[in-house]
Short mmCIF file of C-alpha atoms and ligand atoms in Angstrom, two decimals:
data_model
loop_
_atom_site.label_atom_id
_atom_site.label_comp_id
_atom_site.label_asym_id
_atom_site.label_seq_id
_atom_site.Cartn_x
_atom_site.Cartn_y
_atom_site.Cartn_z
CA UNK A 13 8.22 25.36 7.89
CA UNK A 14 6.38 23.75 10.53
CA UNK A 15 8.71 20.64 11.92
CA UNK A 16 8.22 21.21 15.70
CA UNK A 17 6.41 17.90 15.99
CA UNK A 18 9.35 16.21 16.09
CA UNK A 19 10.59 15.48 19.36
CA UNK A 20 14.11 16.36 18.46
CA UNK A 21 15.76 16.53 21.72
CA UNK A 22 14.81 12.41 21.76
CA UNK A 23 16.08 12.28 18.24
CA UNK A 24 19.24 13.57 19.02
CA UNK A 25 20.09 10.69 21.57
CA UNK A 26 19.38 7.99 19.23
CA UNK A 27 21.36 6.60 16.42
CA UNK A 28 20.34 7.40 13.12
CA UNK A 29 18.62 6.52 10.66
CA UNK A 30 15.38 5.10 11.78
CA UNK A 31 11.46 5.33 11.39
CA UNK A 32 9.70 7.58 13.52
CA UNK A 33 5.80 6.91 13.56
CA UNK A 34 3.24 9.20 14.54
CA UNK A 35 0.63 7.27 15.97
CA UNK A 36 -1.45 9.87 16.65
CA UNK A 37 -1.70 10.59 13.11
CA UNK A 38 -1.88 7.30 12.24
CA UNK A 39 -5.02 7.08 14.48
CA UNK A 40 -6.54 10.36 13.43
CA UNK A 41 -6.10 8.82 10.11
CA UNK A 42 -8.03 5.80 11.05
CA UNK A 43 -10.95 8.10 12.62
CA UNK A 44 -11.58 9.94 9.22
CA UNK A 45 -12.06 5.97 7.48
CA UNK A 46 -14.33 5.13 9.62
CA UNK A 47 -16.41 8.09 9.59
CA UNK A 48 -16.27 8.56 5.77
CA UNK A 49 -16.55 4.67 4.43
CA UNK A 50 -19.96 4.69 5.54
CA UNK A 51 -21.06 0.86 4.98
CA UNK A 52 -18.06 -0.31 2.88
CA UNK A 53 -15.34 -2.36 4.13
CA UNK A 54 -11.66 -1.65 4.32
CA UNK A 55 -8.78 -4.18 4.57
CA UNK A 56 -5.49 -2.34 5.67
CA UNK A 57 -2.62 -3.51 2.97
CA UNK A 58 0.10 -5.03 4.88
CA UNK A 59 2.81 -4.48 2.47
CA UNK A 60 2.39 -1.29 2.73
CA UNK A 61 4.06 -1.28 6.55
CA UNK A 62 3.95 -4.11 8.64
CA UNK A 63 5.73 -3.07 11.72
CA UNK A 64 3.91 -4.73 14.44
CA UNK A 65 2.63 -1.93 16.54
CA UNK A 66 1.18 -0.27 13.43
CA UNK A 67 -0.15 -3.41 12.58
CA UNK A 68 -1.86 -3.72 16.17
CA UNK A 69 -3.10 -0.07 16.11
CA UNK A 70 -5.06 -0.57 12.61
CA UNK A 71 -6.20 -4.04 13.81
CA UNK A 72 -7.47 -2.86 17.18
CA UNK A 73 -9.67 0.16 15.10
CA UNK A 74 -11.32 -3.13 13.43
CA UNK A 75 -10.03 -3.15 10.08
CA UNK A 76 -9.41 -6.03 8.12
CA UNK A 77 -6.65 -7.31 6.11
CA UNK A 78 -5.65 -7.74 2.84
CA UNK A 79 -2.49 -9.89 2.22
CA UNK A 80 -0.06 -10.90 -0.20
CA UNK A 81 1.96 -13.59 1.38
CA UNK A 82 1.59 -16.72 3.74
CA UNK A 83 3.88 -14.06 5.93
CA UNK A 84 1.69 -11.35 5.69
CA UNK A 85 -0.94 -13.80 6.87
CA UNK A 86 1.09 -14.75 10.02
CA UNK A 87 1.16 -11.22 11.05
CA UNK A 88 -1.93 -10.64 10.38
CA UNK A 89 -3.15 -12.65 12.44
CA UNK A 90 -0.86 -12.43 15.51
CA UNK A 91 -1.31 -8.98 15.56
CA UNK A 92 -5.02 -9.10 15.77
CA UNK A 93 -6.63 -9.36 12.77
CA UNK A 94 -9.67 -11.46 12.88
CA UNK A 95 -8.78 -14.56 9.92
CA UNK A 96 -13.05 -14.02 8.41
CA UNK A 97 -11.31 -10.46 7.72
CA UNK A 98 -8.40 -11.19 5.56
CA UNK A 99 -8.41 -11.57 2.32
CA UNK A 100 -5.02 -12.93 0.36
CA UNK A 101 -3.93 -11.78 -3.00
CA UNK A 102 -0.64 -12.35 -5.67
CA UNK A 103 -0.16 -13.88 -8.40
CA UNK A 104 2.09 -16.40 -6.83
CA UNK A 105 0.26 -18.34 -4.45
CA UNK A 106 2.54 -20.93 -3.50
CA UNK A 107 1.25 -24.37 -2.11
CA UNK A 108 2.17 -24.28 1.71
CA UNK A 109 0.56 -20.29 1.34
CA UNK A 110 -2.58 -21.44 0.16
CA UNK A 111 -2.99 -24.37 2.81
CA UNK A 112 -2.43 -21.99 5.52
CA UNK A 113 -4.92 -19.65 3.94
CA UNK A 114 -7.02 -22.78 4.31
CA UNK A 115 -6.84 -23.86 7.51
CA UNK A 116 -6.64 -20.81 9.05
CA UNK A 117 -10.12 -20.15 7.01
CA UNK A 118 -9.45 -16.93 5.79
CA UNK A 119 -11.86 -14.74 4.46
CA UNK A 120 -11.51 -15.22 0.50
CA UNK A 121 -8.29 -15.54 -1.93
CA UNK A 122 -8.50 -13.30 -4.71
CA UNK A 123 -8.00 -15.59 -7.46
CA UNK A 124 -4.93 -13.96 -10.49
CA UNK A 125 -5.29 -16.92 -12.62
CA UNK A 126 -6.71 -19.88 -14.26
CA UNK A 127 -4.08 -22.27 -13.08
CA UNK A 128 -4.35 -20.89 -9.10
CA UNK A 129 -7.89 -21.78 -9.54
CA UNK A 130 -7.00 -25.45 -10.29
CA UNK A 131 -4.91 -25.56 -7.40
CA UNK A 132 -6.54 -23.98 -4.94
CA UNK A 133 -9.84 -26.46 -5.64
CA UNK A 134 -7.13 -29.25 -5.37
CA UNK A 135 -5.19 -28.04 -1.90
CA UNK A 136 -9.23 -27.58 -0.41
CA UNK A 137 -10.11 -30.87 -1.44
CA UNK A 138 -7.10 -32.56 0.29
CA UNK A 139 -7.51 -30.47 3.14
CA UNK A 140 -11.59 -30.64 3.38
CA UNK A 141 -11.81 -27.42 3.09
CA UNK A 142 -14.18 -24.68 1.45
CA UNK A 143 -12.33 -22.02 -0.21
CA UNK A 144 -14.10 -18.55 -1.18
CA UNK A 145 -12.67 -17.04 -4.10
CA UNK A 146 -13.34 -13.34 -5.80
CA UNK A 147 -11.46 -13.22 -8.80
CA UNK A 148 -9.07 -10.32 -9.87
CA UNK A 149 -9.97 -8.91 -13.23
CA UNK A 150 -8.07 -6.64 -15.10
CA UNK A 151 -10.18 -3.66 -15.93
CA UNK A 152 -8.17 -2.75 -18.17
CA UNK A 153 -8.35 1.03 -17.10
CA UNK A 154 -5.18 3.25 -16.74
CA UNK A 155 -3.91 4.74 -13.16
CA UNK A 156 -1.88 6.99 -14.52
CA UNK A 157 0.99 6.76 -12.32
CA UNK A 158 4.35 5.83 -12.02
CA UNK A 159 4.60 2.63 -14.57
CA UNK A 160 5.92 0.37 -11.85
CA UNK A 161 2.85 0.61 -9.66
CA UNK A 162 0.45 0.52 -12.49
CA UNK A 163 -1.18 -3.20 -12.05
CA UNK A 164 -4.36 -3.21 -14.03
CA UNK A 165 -3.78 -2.63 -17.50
CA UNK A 166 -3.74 -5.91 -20.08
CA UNK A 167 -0.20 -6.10 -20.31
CA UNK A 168 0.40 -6.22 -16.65
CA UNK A 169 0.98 -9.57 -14.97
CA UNK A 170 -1.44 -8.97 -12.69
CA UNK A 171 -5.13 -10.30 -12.74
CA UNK A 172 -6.95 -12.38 -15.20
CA UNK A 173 -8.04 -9.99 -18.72
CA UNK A 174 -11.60 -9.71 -19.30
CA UNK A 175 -11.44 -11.78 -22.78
CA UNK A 176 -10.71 -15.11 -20.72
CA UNK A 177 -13.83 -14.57 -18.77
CA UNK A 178 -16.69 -16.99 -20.14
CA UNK A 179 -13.43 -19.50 -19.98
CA UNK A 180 -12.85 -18.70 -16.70
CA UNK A 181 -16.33 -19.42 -15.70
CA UNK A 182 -16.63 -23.25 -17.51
CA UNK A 183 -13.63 -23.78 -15.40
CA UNK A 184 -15.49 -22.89 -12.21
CA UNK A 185 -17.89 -25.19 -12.84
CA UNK A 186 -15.98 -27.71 -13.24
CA UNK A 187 -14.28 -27.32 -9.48
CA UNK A 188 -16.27 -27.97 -6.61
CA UNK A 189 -14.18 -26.45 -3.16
CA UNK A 190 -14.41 -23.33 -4.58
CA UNK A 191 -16.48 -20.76 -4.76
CA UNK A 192 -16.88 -17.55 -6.49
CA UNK A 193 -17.81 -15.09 -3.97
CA UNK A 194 -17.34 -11.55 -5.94
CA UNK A 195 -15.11 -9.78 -8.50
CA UNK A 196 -11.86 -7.86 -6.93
CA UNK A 197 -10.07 -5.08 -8.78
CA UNK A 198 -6.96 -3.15 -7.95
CA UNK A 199 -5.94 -0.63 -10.75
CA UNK A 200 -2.30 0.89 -8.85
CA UNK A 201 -1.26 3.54 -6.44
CA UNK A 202 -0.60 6.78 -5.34
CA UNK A 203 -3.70 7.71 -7.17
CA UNK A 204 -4.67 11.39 -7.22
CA UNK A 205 -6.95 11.90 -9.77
CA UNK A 206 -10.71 10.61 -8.82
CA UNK A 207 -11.55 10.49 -12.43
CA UNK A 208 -9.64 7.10 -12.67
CA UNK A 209 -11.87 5.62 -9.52
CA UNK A 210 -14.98 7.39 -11.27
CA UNK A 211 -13.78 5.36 -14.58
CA UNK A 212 -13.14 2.23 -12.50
CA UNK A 213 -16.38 2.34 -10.80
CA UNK A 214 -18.07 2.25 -14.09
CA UNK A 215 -16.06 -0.41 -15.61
CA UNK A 216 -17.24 -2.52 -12.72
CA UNK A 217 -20.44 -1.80 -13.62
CA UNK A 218 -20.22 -2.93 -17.30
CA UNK A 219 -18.16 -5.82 -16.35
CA UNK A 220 -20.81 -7.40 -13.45
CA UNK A 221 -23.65 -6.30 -16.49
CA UNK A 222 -21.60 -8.76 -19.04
CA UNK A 223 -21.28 -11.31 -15.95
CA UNK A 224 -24.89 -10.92 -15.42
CA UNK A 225 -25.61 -11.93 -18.96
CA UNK A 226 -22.46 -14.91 -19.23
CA UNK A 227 -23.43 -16.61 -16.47
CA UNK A 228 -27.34 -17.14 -16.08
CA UNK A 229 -26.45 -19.52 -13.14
CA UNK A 230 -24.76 -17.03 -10.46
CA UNK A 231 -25.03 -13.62 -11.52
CA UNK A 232 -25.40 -12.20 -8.30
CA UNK A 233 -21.73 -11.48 -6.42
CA UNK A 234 -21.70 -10.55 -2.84
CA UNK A 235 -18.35 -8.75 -2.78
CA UNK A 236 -17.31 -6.43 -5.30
CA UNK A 237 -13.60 -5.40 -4.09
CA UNK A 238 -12.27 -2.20 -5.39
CA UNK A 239 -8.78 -2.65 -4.35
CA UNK A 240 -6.74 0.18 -3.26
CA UNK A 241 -4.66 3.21 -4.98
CA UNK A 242 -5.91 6.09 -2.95
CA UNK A 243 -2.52 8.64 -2.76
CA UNK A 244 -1.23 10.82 -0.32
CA UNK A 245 -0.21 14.43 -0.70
CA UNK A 246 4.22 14.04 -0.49
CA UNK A 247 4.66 17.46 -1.16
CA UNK A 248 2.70 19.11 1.79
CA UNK A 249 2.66 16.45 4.43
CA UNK A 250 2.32 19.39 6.84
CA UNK A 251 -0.57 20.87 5.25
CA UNK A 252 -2.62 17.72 3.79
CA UNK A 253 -1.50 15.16 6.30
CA UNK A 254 -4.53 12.92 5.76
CA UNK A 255 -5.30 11.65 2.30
CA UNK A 256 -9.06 12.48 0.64
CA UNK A 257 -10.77 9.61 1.51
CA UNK A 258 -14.35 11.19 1.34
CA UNK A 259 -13.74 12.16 -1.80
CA UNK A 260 -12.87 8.73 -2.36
CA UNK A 261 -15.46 6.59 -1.14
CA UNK A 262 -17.92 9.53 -2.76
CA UNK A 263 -16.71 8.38 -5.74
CA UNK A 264 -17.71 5.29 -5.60
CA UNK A 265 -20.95 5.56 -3.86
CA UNK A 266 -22.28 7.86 -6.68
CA UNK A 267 -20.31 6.05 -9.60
CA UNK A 268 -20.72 2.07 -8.37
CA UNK A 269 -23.85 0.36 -9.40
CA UNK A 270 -24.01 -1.79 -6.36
CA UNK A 271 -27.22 -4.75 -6.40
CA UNK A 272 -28.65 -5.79 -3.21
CA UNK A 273 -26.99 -7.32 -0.74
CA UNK A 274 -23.74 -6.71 -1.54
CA UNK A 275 -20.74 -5.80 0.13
CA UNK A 276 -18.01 -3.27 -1.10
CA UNK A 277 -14.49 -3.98 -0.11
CA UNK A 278 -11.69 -1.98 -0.23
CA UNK A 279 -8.17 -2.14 0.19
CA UNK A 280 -6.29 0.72 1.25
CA UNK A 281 -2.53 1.18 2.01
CA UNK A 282 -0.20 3.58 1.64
CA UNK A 283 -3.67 6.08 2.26
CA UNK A 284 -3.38 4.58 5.81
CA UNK A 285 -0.20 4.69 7.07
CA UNK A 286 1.60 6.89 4.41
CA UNK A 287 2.02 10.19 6.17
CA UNK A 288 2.65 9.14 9.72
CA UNK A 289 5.99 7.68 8.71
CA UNK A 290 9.18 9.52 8.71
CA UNK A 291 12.62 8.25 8.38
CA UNK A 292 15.15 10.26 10.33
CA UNK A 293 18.82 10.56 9.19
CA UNK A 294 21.70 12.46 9.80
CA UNK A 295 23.77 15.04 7.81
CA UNK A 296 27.09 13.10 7.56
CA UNK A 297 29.21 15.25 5.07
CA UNK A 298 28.56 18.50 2.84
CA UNK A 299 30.53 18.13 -0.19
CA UNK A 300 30.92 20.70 -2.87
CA UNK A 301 31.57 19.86 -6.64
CA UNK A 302 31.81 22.37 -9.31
CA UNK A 303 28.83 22.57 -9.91
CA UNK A 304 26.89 20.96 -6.88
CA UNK A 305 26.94 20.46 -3.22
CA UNK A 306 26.01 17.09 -1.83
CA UNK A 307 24.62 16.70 1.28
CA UNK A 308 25.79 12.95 2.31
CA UNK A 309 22.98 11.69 5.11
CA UNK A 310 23.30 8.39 6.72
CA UNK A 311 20.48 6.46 5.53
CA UNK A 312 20.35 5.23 2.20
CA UNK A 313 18.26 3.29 -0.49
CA UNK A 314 18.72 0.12 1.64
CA UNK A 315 16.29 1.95 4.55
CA UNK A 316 14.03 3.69 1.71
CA UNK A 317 14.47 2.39 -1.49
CA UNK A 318 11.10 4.48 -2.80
CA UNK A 319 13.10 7.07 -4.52
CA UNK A 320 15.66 4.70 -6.16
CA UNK A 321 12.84 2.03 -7.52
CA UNK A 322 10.07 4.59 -8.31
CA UNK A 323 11.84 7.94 -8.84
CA UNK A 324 9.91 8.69 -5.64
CA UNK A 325 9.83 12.76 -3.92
CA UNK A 326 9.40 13.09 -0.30
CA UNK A 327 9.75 15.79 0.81
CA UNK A 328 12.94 16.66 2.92
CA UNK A 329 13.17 18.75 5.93
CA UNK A 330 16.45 19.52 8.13
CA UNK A 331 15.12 19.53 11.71
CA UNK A 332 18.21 21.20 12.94
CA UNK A 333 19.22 24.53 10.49
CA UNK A 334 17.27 27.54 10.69
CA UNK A 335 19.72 29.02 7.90
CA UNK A 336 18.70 29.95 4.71
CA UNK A 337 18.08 27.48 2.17
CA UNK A 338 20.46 25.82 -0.32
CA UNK A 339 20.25 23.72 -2.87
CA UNK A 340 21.43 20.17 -2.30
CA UNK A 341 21.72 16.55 -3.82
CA UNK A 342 20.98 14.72 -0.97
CA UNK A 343 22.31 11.31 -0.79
CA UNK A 344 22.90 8.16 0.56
CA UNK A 345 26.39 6.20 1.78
CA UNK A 346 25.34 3.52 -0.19
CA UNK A 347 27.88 2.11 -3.36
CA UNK A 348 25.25 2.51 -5.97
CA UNK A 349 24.43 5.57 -8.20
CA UNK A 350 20.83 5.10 -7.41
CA UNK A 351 21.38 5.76 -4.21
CA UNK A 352 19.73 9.48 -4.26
CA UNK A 353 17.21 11.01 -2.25
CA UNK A 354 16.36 14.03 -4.39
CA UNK A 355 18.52 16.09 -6.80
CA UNK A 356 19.10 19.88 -6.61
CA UNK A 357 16.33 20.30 -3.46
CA UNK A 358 15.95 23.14 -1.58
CA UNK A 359 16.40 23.03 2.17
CA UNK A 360 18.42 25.15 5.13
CA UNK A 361 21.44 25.45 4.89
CA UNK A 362 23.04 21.66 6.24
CA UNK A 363 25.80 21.19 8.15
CA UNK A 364 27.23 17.80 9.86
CA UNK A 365 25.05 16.02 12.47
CA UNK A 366 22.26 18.08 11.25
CA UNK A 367 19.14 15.91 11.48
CA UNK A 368 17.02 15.47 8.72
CA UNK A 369 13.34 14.02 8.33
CA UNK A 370 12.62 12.63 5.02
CA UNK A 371 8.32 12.60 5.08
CA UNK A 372 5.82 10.61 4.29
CA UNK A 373 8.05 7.27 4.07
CA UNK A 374 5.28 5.64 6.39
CA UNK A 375 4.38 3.23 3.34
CA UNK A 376 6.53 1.25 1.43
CA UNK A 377 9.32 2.45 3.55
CA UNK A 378 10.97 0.09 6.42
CA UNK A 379 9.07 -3.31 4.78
CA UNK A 380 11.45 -2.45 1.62
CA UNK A 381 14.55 -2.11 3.96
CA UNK A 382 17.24 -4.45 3.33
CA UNK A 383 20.55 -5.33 4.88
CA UNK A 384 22.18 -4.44 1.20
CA UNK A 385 26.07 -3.48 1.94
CA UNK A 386 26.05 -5.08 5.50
CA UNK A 387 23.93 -2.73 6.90
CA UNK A 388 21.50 -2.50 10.04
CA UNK A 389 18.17 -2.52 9.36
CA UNK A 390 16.69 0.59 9.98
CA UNK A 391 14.78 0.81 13.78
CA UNK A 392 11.59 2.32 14.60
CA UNK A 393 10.21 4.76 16.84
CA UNK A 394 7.14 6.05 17.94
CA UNK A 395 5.23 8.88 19.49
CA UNK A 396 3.23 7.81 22.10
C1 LIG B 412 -0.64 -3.08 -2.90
C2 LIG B 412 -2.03 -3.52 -2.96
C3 LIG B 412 -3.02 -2.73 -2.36
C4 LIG B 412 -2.74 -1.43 -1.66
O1 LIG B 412 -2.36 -0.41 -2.52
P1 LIG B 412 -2.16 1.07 -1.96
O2 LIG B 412 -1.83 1.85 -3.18
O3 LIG B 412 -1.05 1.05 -0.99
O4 LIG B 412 -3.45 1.51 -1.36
C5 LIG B 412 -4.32 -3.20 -2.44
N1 LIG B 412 -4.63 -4.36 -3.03
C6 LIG B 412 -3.70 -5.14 -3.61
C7 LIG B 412 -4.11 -6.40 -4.25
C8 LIG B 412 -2.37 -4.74 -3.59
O5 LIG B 412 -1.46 -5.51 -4.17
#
């Protein structure tokens, strides 16, 4: 097991749990975009992590952003994100989000509705303003992955469904402080298999050919966003500690039919910051049952709620034991039964203060934290 990257001598003056970062990963990460997106265009996902120095990191390596709150907006921008980079999606735009999205003049909103539409043309018009909208269809195409982050079949709330389309597009001409910019897709996450990008790539296709022959006016887009999904390796963060993103963008170069002059977006999160994120945690208690052994850590589902929301893996190393391995429940202090890190995993042998590293929690880790049971919110760390 290789786990000597972690500076554990620091480690073991802090109070646990908290998020340690690797920032030299996270910049070695950034390196391999940029030299496999070729002419595309990536937004970092803040949800994903939006801890300000990663934030500042991806912003400085002249990404843009793609954001799903007035919030996420805010940070965006104050950490360095230039505002013609950001795009804003959700399928609750509320109206003080979309004004700042205005006057801050944002890149493009990608449009979830018919109703949004309406508003958005409305809030511009008050304000003066010009907004650029893609909208966000649902492909209808399956991720197959974990139910809760699949977003682009039918029955998801997410997008607008292809079958509203030619309605979508009398509405559009009926607005005039918006306009349609591009088409913007995002399908789910932790996507492994590049057959589903392959299958999305040529959905896009037949879906700008049917646009092509709807709307004789405009059928030329500028921006076809793909979205995001690309997944990350949790069981070998050691061994695959960067996700595939040639593979990725290969897909999509051979499979997306892309016209002149436009520009391919994509949106990529937990791909980015995924595997330079662990959170750090302390062996509390061993307890034996009958049947089990639990090892009680300190950090619970309120500092990484992945494995209680999503029946989430990472995979969990103790950076202190180099004695055989046993085979634990590990769990969190927390009063809720969902409170679990993994059931019946093997690690060394764990006794109390042992520290333990629980990998890849670098997305959709500290952003979920909450203060659930009076708690701290978890800290962060970094490697310089
Ligand atoms: C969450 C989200 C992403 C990022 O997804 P990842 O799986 O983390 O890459 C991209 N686009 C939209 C609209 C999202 O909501």
């Amino acid at each position: 097991m290789m786990t000597g990257d972690f500076p554990l001598d620091v480690f073991q003056t802090l109070r646990t749990p908290f998020y340690y970062y690797d920032l030299q990963l996270l910049n070695q990460t950034l390196q391999e975009i940029h030299a496999t997106k070729g002419d595309f265009e990536v937004h970092y996902a803040l949800k994903a992590n939006s801890n300000l120095r990663i934030l500042e990191t991806i912003a400085k390596s002249g990404f843009g952003a793609d954001c799903v709150s007035g919030g996420e907006i805010q940070i965006a921008l104050k950490t360095g994100f230039a505002p013609e980079k950001i795009v804003y999606a959700g399928v609750g735009k509320t109206d003080w989000e979309i004004e700042l999205a205005l006057n801050e003049n944002i890149f493009c909103f990608n449009v979830e509705s018919i109703p949004e539409l309406h508003v958005i043309d409305e809030l511009a018009g008050k304000l003066r303003k010009h907004a650029r909208v893609c909208l966000r269809l649902n492909p209808n195409v399956d991720a197959q992955t974990h139910h809760y982050i699949t977003t682009g079949l039918n029955e998801n709330k997410f997008g607008i469904n292809l079958s509203e389309l030619h309605h979508v597009l009398n509405v559009l001409k009926t607005l005039s402080n918006v306009e349609l910019i591009g088409l913007h897709f995002h399908i789910g996450s932790q996507i492994l298999d590049m057959n589903v990008f392959e299958n999305l790539a040529k959905r896009i296709n037949e879906i700008q050919n049917s646009f092509s022959m709807l709307n004789e006016v405009n059928s030329q887009f500028s921006i076809l966003n793909c979205g995001g999904g690309l997944g990350i390796n949790y069981e070998h963060p050691n061994h695959i500690p960067i996700a595939d993103f040639k593979m990725y963008f290969e897909t999509f170069r051979k499979h997306l039919e892309i016209r002149k002059n436009q520009k391919v977006h994509f949106e990529l999160g937990r791909s980015v910051v995924g595997p330079c994120g662990s959170l750090i945690t302390r062996v509390l208690y061993v307890k034996k049952g009958s049947q089990k052994q639990f090892a009680i850590v300190d950090a619970g589902m309120s500092d990484l709620l992945r494995p209680a929301l999503y029946s989430a893996n990472h995979r969990i190393e103790n950076l202190t034991s180099h004695e055989p391995e046993e085979i634990y429940d590990v769990v969190g202090p927390i009063c809720e039964s969902a409170d679990v890190f993994s059931t019946e995993y093997q690690m060394n042998q764990a006794q109390r203060n042992d520290m333990i590293a629980l990998r890849s929690a670098g997305a959709y880790g500290e952003v979920m934290a909450s203060t659930y049971n009076q708690r701290e919110l978890p800290k962060a760390i970094f490697s310089h």
